Every structure is written in structure tokens, then in C-alpha cells.
Tab-separated table of C-alpha atoms in Angstrom:
chain	number	residue	atom	x	y	z
A	1	TYR	CA	-25.221	13.037	-9.206
A	2	ASN	CA	-23.720	9.663	-7.909
A	3	LEU	CA	-24.155	10.907	-4.289
A	4	MET	CA	-27.952	11.521	-4.907
A	5	ALA	CA	-28.238	8.045	-6.498
A	6	GLY	CA	-27.029	6.328	-3.388
A	7	THR	CA	-24.299	4.266	-4.872
A	8	THR	CA	-21.092	2.872	-3.187
A	9	MET	CA	-18.003	4.521	-4.771
A	10	ILE	CA	-14.214	4.127	-4.503
A	11	ILE	CA	-12.700	7.256	-5.948
A	12	PRO	CA	-8.961	7.807	-6.606
A	13	ASP	CA	-8.108	11.195	-5.077
A	14	THR	CA	-4.438	12.036	-5.642
A	15	LYS	CA	-4.604	15.603	-4.097
A	16	LYS	CA	-7.392	14.892	-1.536
A	17	GLU	CA	-9.456	17.630	-3.101
A	18	LEU	CA	-12.485	15.499	-3.646
A	19	PHE	CA	-12.500	14.478	-0.086
A	20	LYS	CA	-12.348	18.093	1.042
A	21	HIS	CA	-15.172	19.145	-1.302
A	22	THR	CA	-17.623	16.210	-1.030
A	23	ALA	CA	-16.972	14.441	2.393
A	24	THR	CA	-19.342	16.745	4.334
A	25	ASP	CA	-22.107	16.452	1.714
A	26	ALA	CA	-21.783	12.646	1.611
A	27	LYS	CA	-22.022	12.294	5.387
A	28	LYS	CA	-25.146	14.487	5.403
A	29	LEU	CA	-26.638	12.063	2.755
A	30	GLY	CA	-25.858	8.942	5.072
A	31	TYR	CA	-22.770	7.780	3.477
A	32	GLN	CA	-19.906	6.365	5.564
A	33	VAL	CA	-16.887	8.269	4.325
A	34	TYR	CA	-13.265	6.874	4.533
A	35	LEU	CA	-9.989	8.369	3.447
A	36	ILE	CA	-7.418	5.847	2.707
A	37	ASP	CA	-4.040	7.564	2.535
A	38	PHE	CA	-0.962	5.286	1.805
A	39	THR	CA	1.587	8.126	2.328
A	40	ASP	CA	0.149	9.246	5.701
A	41	PRO	CA	-1.271	6.065	7.391
A	42	MET	CA	-1.593	7.751	10.805
A	43	HIS	CA	-4.292	10.101	9.300
A	44	SER	CA	-5.992	7.507	7.260
A	45	HIS	CA	-8.825	4.974	7.654
A	46	THR	CA	-6.679	1.850	8.090
A	47	PHE	CA	-6.721	-1.786	7.258
A	48	ASP	CA	-3.822	-3.646	8.682
A	49	TYR	CA	-2.373	-5.661	5.840
A	50	MET	CA	0.679	-6.567	8.023
A	51	LYS	CA	-1.346	-7.734	11.053
A	52	ASP	CA	-1.411	-11.447	10.073
A	53	LEU	CA	2.239	-11.247	9.066
A	54	ASP	CA	3.145	-9.615	12.398
A	55	GLU	CA	1.248	-12.245	14.488
A	56	LEU	CA	2.819	-15.102	12.448
A	57	SER	CA	6.356	-13.695	12.723
A	58	GLN	CA	5.972	-13.179	16.482
A	59	GLU	CA	4.667	-16.772	16.854
A	60	TYR	CA	7.514	-18.150	14.803
A	61	MET	CA	10.152	-16.302	16.599
A	62	HIS	CA	8.726	-17.531	20.021
A	63	THR	CA	7.862	-21.208	18.961
A	64	ASN	CA	10.414	-21.794	16.027
A	65	ASP	CA	7.553	-23.905	14.398
A	66	TYR	CA	8.244	-24.294	10.720
A	67	ARG	CA	4.474	-24.428	9.836
A	68	THR	CA	4.082	-20.992	11.269
A	69	LYS	CA	7.048	-19.900	9.138
A	70	ALA	CA	5.432	-21.364	6.096
A	71	SER	CA	2.309	-19.622	6.821
A	72	LEU	CA	4.167	-16.332	7.216
A	73	GLU	CA	5.898	-17.023	3.871
A	74	SER	CA	2.689	-17.706	2.102
A	75	ASN	CA	0.895	-14.826	3.487
A	76	ALA	CA	3.720	-12.487	2.546
A	77	GLY	CA	3.786	-14.005	-0.956
A	78	LYS	CA	0.130	-13.505	-1.375
A	79	LEU	CA	0.545	-9.748	-0.248
A	80	ALA	CA	3.322	-9.319	-2.794
A	81	LYS	CA	1.353	-10.858	-5.624
A	82	SER	CA	-1.563	-8.736	-4.833
A	83	ILE	CA	0.404	-5.579	-4.872
A	84	VAL	CA	2.277	-6.316	-8.091
A	85	GLY	CA	-0.907	-7.806	-9.714
A	86	ALA	CA	-2.941	-4.569	-8.881
A	87	ARG	CA	-3.074	-3.227	-12.400
A	88	ASP	CA	-3.607	-4.804	-15.765
A	89	ARG	CA	-0.485	-6.089	-17.415
A	90	SER	CA	0.427	-6.334	-21.184
A	91	ASP	CA	1.451	-9.449	-22.778
A	92	SER	CA	4.779	-8.077	-23.863
A	93	GLU	CA	5.766	-7.139	-20.158
A	94	ASN	CA	8.875	-8.909	-19.212
A	95	THR	CA	7.900	-11.660	-16.529
A	96	PHE	CA	11.396	-11.639	-15.184
A	97	PHE	CA	10.786	-8.151	-13.618
A	98	LEU	CA	7.300	-8.957	-12.477
A	99	GLY	CA	8.714	-11.981	-10.521
A	100	ALA	CA	11.613	-9.990	-9.239
A	101	SER	CA	9.306	-7.243	-8.053
A	102	GLU	CA	7.110	-9.904	-6.190
A	103	GLY	CA	10.242	-11.460	-4.618
A	104	ILE	CA	11.446	-7.994	-3.402
A	105	LEU	CA	7.997	-7.090	-1.886
A	106	HIS	CA	7.742	-10.576	-0.391
A	107	SER	CA	11.173	-10.261	1.351
A	108	LEU	CA	10.538	-6.735	2.601
A	109	ALA	CA	7.164	-7.700	3.990
A	110	ILE	CA	8.771	-10.484	6.064
A	111	LEU	CA	11.742	-8.277	7.000
A	112	ILE	CA	9.515	-5.687	8.402
A	113	ALA	CA	7.003	-8.141	10.063
A	114	MET	CA	9.957	-9.972	11.739
A	115	PHE	CA	12.305	-7.151	12.626
A	116	GLY	CA	10.496	-3.807	12.468
A	117	LYS	CA	9.207	-1.847	15.450
A	118	LYS	CA	5.500	-2.049	15.999
A	119	SER	CA	5.259	1.666	14.627
A	120	GLN	CA	6.903	0.466	11.407
A	121	LYS	CA	4.705	-2.492	10.535
A	122	HIS	CA	2.645	-1.143	7.750
A	123	LEU	CA	2.809	-0.948	4.054
A	124	SER	CA	4.372	2.490	4.014
A	125	SER	CA	7.494	0.907	5.518
A	126	ILE	CA	7.708	-1.309	2.364
A	127	ASN	CA	7.359	1.724	0.295
A	128	ASN	CA	10.042	3.635	2.316
A	129	LEU	CA	12.520	0.727	2.153
A	130	LEU	CA	11.916	0.485	-1.656
A	131	LEU	CA	12.664	4.254	-1.993
A	132	GLU	CA	15.658	3.866	0.018
A	133	MET	CA	16.817	0.865	-2.148
A	134	MET	CA	16.081	2.900	-5.357
A	135	LYS	CA	17.566	6.083	-3.981
A	136	LEU	CA	14.479	8.212	-4.871
A	137	PRO	CA	13.831	11.411	-2.867
A	138	LYS	CA	11.048	11.050	-0.280
A	139	PRO	CA	8.379	13.791	-0.342
A	140	LYS	CA	9.101	16.556	2.226
A	141	GLN	CA	6.723	16.907	5.078
A	142	ASN	CA	4.834	20.033	3.906
A	143	GLU	CA	5.504	19.512	0.232
A	144	GLU	CA	2.478	18.679	-2.036
A	145	LYS	CA	2.617	14.880	-2.703
A	146	LYS	CA	2.418	14.341	-6.329
A	147	PRO	CA	2.065	10.744	-7.771
A	148	VAL	CA	4.972	9.423	-9.584
A	149	ILE	CA	3.855	8.986	-13.145
A	150	SER	CA	6.730	7.016	-14.538
A	151	LEU	CA	10.359	6.208	-13.878
A	152	LYS	CA	13.099	5.636	-16.518
A	153	SER	CA	12.163	3.029	-18.913
A	154	THR	CA	15.587	1.311	-18.357
A	155	ASP	CA	14.838	1.042	-14.614
A	156	PRO	CA	14.024	-2.529	-13.587
A	157	PHE	CA	11.441	-1.206	-11.020
A	158	CYS	CA	9.300	0.552	-13.742
A	159	TYR	CA	6.282	-1.480	-12.545
A	160	LEU	CA	6.016	1.261	-9.818
A	161	GLU	CA	4.279	3.562	-12.372
A	162	ALA	CA	1.386	5.867	-11.534
A	163	ARG	CA	1.281	5.537	-7.852
A	164	VAL	CA	-1.937	6.977	-6.365
A	165	TYR	CA	-1.459	8.359	-3.022
A	166	ALA	CA	-5.074	8.326	-1.718
A	167	PHE	CA	-8.499	7.075	-2.333
A	168	LEU	CA	-11.797	8.473	-1.248
A	169	VAL	CA	-14.231	5.678	-0.296
A	170	LEU	CA	-18.047	6.475	-0.091
A	171	ARG	CA	-20.187	3.674	1.036
A	172	CYS	CA	-23.998	3.776	1.565
């Protein structure tokens, strides 16, 4: 129905089933179809969130200019705040853990921008480092990728609930 109405849509698609079943029809109706897959960025439509951080880190490492370093810090902080603030929070949530999660993401974004290889400078690297820090198993190559619904409630990283692995974007 929505395809026939000609509306722009962003659709969470955790198993990529909607993409498989609707992408061809949507293209025939004139939609631009994008698959944004955070777990497989090489086979995803991309937006490089790390590009500005990479450019600023390279400039800082060559010039040692503190204004450039401040811009790098600021942009990494904005990225971390956007990631942590991506879902509604209850008033009873512990602000200590929210601040700590922003700090960790902020630090990891700078770490990757400054010292990562070119092929590692993407958001998936932040996720991979977090998984490594938390000792959670990574999904195997051919294993179906299931979203993590929740972690132990005693885990300070419980803000990572309900990860969505892919989105289907249909745009008129």
C-alpha cells in the first residue's frame, strides 16, 4: 500500500527479508532503494560517519594544530552523543552509564580515526572494539545475524539493547 502511495520510507529490516521481497517492485515504481547494513558495510549503501574524523585526525597528526585536535574531539563527541541518544530514554535511567557510554564511544571513534587502517575507519570498527571489550561473541560469517535483544541487567553496557542490523530505505 505504501509503495503505491509514493511515500518515502525508512524500514527496520533485521533479517533483510523486506529488502529481498520489495526492492525490485519498489525500483519498478520509481523508488531509489538503499540497504544500510551496519554489520556488513562492504555490501551496504554507505554514509561515511568517520570521514570528517579521519580528515581531522590526519591533519592534526601532520600539523600538530590544537584547533584541529579540538575539532576532532568535538566531532567525535557529537557522533558519540548521536549514537547514545538514538533512542528515547526513561527518566529513571542512570545518567552515569549514559555519560560513560558516550565517553567510551567518543574515545573509540578518536582511536579508530587516528590509528586505524583505512579499511578499519567505519562505525563497525567501533562495534567490533566494543564487542572485544565486552567479550561478546561475534556473529560467524555464514551465521544468521540476530539482533541482540538485551544484555544482563547488571551489565553497565545495557544501553546496547535491541540492536538493529539493517535498514531498508525507500525514497521517491
